PDB file of C-alpha atoms in Angstrom:
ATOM      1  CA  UNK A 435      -4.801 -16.891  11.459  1.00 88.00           C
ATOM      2  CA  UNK A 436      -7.593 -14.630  12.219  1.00 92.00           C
ATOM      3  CA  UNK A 437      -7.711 -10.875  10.871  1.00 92.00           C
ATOM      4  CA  UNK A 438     -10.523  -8.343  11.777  1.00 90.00           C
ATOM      5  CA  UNK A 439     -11.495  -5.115  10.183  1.00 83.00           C
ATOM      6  CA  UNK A 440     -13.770  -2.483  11.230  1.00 76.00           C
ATOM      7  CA  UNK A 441     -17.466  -2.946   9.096  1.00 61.00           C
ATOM      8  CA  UNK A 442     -17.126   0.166   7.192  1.00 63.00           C
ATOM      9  CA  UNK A 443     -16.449  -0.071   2.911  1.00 58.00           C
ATOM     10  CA  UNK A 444     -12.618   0.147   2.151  1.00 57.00           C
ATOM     11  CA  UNK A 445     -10.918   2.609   0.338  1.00 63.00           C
ATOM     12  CA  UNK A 446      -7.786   3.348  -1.548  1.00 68.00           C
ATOM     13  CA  UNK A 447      -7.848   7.177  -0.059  1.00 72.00           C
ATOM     14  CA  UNK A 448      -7.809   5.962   3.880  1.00 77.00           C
ATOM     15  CA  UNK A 449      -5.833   4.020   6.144  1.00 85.00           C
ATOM     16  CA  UNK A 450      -6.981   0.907   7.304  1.00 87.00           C
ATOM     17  CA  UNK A 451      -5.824  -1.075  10.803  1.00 91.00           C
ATOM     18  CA  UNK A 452      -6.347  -4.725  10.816  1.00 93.00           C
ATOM     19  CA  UNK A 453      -6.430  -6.005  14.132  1.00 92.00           C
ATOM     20  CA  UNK A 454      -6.107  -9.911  16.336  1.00 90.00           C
ATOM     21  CA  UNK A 455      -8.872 -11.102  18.374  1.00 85.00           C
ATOM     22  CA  UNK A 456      -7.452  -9.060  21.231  1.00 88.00           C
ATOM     23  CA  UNK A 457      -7.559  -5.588  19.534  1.00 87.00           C
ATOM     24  CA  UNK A 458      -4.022  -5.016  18.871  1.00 93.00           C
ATOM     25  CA  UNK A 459      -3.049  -3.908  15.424  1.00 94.00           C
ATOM     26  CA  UNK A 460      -1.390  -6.637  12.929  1.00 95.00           C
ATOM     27  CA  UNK A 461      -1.323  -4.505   9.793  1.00 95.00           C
ATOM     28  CA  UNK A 462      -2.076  -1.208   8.405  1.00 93.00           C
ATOM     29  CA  UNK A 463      -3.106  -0.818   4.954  1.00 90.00           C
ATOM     30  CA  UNK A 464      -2.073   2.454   2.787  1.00 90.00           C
ATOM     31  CA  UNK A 465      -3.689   3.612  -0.049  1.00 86.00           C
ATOM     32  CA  UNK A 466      -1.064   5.252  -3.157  1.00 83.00           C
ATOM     33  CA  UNK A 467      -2.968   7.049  -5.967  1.00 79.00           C
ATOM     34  CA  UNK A 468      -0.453   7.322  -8.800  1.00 78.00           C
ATOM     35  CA  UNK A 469      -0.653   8.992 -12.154  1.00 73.00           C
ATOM     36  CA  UNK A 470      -0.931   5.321 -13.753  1.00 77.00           C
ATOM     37  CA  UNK A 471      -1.925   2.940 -10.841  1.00 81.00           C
ATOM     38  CA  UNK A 472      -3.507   2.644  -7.365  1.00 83.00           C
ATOM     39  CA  UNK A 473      -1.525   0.795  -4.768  1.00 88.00           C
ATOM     40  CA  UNK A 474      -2.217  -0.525  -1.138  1.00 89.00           C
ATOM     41  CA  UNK A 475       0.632  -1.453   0.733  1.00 93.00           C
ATOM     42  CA  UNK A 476       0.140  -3.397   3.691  1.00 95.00           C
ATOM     43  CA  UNK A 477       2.581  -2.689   6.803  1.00 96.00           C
ATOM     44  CA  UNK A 478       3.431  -5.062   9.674  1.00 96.00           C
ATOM     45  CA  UNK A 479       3.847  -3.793  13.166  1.00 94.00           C
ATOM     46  CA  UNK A 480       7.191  -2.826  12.407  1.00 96.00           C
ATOM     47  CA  UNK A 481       6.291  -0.617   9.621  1.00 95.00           C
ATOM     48  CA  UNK A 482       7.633  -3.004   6.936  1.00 97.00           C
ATOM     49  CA  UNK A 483       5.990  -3.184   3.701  1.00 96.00           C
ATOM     50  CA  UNK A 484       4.752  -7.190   3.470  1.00 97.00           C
ATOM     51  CA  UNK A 485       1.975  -6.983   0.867  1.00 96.00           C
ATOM     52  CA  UNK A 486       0.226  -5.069  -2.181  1.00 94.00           C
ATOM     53  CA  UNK A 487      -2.740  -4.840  -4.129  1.00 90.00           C
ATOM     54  CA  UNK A 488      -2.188  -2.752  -7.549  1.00 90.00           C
ATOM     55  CA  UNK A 489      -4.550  -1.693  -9.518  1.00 85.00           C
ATOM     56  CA  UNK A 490      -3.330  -0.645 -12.891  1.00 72.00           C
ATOM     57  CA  UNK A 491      -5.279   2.852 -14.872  1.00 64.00           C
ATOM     58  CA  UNK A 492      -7.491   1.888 -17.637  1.00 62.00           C
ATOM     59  CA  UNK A 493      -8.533  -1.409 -15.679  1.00 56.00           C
ATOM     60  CA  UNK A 494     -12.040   0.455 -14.726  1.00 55.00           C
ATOM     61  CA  UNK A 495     -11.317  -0.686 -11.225  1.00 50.00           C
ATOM     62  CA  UNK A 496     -12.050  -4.392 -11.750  1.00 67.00           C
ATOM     63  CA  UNK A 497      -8.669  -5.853 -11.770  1.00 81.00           C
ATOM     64  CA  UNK A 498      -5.794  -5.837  -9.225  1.00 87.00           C
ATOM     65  CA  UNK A 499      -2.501  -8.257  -9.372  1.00 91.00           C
ATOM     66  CA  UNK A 500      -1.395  -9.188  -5.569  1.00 93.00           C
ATOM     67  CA  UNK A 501       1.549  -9.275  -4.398  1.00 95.00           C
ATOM     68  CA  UNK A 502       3.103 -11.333  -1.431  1.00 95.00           C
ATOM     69  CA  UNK A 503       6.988 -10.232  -0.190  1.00 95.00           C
ATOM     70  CA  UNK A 504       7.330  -8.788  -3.455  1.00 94.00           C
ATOM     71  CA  UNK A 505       6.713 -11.521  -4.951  1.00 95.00           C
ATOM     72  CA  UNK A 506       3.183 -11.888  -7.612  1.00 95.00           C
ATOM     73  CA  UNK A 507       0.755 -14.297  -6.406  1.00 92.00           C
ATOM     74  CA  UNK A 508      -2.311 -13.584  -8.224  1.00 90.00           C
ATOM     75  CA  UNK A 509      -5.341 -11.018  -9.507  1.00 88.00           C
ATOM     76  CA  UNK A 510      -8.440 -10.429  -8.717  1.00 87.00           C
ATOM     77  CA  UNK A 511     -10.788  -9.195 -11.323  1.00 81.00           C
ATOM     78  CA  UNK A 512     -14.971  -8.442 -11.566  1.00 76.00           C
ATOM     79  CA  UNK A 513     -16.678 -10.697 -13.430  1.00 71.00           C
ATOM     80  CA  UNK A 514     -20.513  -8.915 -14.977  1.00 64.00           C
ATOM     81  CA  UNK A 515     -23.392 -11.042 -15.881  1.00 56.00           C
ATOM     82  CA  UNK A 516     -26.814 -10.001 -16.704  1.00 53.00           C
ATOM     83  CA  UNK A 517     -28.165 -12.806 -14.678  1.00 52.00           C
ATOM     84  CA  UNK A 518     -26.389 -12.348 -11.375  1.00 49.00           C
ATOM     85  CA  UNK A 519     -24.862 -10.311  -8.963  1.00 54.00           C
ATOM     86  CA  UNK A 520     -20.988  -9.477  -9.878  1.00 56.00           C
ATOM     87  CA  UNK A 521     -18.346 -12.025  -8.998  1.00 70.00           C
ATOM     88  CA  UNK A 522     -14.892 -12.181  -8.731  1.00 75.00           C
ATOM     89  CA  UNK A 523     -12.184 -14.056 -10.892  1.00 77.00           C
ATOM     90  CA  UNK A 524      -9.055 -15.161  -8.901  1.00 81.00           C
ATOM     91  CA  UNK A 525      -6.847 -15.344 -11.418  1.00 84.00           C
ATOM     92  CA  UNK A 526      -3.476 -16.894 -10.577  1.00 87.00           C
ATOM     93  CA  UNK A 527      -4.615 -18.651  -7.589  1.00 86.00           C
ATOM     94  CA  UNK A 528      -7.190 -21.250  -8.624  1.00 87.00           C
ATOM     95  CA  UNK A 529      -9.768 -20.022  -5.775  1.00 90.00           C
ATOM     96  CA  UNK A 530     -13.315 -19.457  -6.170  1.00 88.00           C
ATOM     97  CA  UNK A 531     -15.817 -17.046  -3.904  1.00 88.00           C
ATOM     98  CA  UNK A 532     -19.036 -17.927  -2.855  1.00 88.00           C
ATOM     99  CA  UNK A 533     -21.477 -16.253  -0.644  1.00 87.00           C
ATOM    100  CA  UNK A 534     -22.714 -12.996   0.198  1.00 85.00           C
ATOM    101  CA  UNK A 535     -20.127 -10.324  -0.921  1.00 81.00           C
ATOM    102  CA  UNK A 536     -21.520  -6.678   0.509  1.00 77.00           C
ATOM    103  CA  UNK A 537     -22.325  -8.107   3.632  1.00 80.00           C
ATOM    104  CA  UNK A 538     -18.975  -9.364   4.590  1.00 83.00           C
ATOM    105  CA  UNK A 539     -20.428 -13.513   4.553  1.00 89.00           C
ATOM    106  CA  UNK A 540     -18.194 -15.567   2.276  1.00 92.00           C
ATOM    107  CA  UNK A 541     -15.783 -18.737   1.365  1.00 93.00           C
ATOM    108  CA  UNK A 542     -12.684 -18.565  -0.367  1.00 93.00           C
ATOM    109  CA  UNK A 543     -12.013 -22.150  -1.885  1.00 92.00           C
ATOM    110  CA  UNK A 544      -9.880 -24.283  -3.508  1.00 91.00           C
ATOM    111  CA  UNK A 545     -10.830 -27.495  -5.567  1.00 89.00           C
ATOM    112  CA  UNK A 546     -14.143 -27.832  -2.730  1.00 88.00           C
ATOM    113  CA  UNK A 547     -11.342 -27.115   0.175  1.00 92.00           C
ATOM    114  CA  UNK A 548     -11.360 -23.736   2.275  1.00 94.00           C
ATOM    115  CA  UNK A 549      -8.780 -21.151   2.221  1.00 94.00           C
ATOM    116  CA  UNK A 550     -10.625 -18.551   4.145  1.00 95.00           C
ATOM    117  CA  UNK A 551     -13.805 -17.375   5.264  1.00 95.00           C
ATOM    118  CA  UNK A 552     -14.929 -13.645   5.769  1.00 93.00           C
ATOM    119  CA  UNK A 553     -17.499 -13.269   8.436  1.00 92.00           C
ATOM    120  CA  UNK A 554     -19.291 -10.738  10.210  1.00 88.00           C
ATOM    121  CA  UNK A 555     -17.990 -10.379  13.871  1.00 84.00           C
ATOM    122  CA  UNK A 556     -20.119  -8.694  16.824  1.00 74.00           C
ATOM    123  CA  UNK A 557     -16.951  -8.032  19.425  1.00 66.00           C
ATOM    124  CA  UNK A 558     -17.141  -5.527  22.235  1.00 59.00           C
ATOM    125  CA  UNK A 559     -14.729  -3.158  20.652  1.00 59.00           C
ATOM    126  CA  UNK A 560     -17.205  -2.665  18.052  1.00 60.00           C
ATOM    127  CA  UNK A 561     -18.822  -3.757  14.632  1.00 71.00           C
ATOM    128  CA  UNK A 562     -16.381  -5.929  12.402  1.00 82.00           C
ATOM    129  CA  UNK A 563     -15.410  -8.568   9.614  1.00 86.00           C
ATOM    130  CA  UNK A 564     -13.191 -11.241  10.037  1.00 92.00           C
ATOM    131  CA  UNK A 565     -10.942 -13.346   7.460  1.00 94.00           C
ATOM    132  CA  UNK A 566      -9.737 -16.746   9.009  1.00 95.00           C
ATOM    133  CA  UNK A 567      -7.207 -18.227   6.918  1.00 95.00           C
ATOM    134  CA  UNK A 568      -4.284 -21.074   7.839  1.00 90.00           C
ATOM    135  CA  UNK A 569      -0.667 -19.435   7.700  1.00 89.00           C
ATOM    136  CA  UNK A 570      -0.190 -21.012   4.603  1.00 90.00           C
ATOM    137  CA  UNK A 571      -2.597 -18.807   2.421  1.00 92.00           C
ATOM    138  CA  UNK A 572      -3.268 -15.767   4.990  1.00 92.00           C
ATOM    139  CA  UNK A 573      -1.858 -12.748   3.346  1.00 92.00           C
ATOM    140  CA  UNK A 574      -3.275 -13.395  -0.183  1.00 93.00           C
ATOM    141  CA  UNK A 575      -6.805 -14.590   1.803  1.00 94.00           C
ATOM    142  CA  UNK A 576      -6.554 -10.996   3.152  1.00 93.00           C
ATOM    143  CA  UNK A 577      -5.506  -8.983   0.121  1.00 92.00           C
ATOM    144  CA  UNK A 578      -8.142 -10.777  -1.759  1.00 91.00           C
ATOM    145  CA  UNK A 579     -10.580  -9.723   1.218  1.00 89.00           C
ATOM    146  CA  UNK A 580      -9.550  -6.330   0.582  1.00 86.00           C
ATOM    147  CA  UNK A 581     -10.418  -5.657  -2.821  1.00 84.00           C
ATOM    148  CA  UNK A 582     -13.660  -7.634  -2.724  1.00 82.00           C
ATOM    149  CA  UNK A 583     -14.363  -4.856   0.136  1.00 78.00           C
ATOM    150  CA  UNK A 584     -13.234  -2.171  -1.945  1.00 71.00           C
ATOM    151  CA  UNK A 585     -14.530  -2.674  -5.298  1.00 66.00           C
ATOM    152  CA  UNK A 586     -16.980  -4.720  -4.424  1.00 60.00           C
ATOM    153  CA  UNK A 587     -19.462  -1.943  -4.387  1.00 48.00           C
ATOM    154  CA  UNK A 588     -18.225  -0.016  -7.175  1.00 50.00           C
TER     155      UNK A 588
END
């Protein structure tokens, strides 16, 4: 599966559409700012809620838990060193990230096999990112997309 978002930073307070190769809209994610969490729900086409990122208070906004159908399936959490750029820890899932972060240019693997990569897309509705993923692993490949968008930069 391919999903595309627009090339603009992510964030808990705004909707996001995620869209097919032909434009139309696959998902919209909603951002919920409550008094001891953040969520973002993800909504098919039918307005059903299919996914989640939470991100609990007190975490410093470096750790989520994802969730798949309800279901747990894994975290994401910063990693700091003083010697390199920050990474991410997917915790849960036995993936590791490699590649440029911030500019959208990355590999999601699994014991040196892909799960996903996240590329910048030129299309001629405009500027985007893309996560390609097989069925199997696409909706944690883009959850974990979105929170290496959003706190990425943080």
């Amino acid at each position: 599966m391919k999903f595309f978002f627009h090339q603009k930073r992510f964030s808990w307070e705004e909707p996001l559409t995620i869209y097919d190769e032909h434009g139309n809209t696959l998902y919209t994610a909603r951002g919920e700012a409550l008094a001891h969490e953040k969520r973002l729900r993800l909504y098919d086409r039918e307005g059903r809620d299919v996914a989640a990122v939470v991100k609990k208070a007190g975490t410093l906004g470096l750790q989520c838990e994802l969730f798949v159908h309800g279901r747990r399936e894994g975290g994401v959490t910063r990693k700091w060193s003083p010697f390199s750029r920050a990474g991410f820890a997917l915790n849960g899932l036995n993936w590791t990230v490699h590649g440029d972060l911030t500019q959208h240019d990355y590999e999601i693997s699994e014991s040196g096999r892909e799960v996903a990569l996240v590329r910048p897309e030129r299309l001629s509705w405009g500027g985007y990112f893309s996560v390609h993923a097989d069925e199997e692993n696409a909706l944690r490949a883009l959850l974990v997309a979105l929170v290496i968008d959003c706190i990425a930069a943080a």
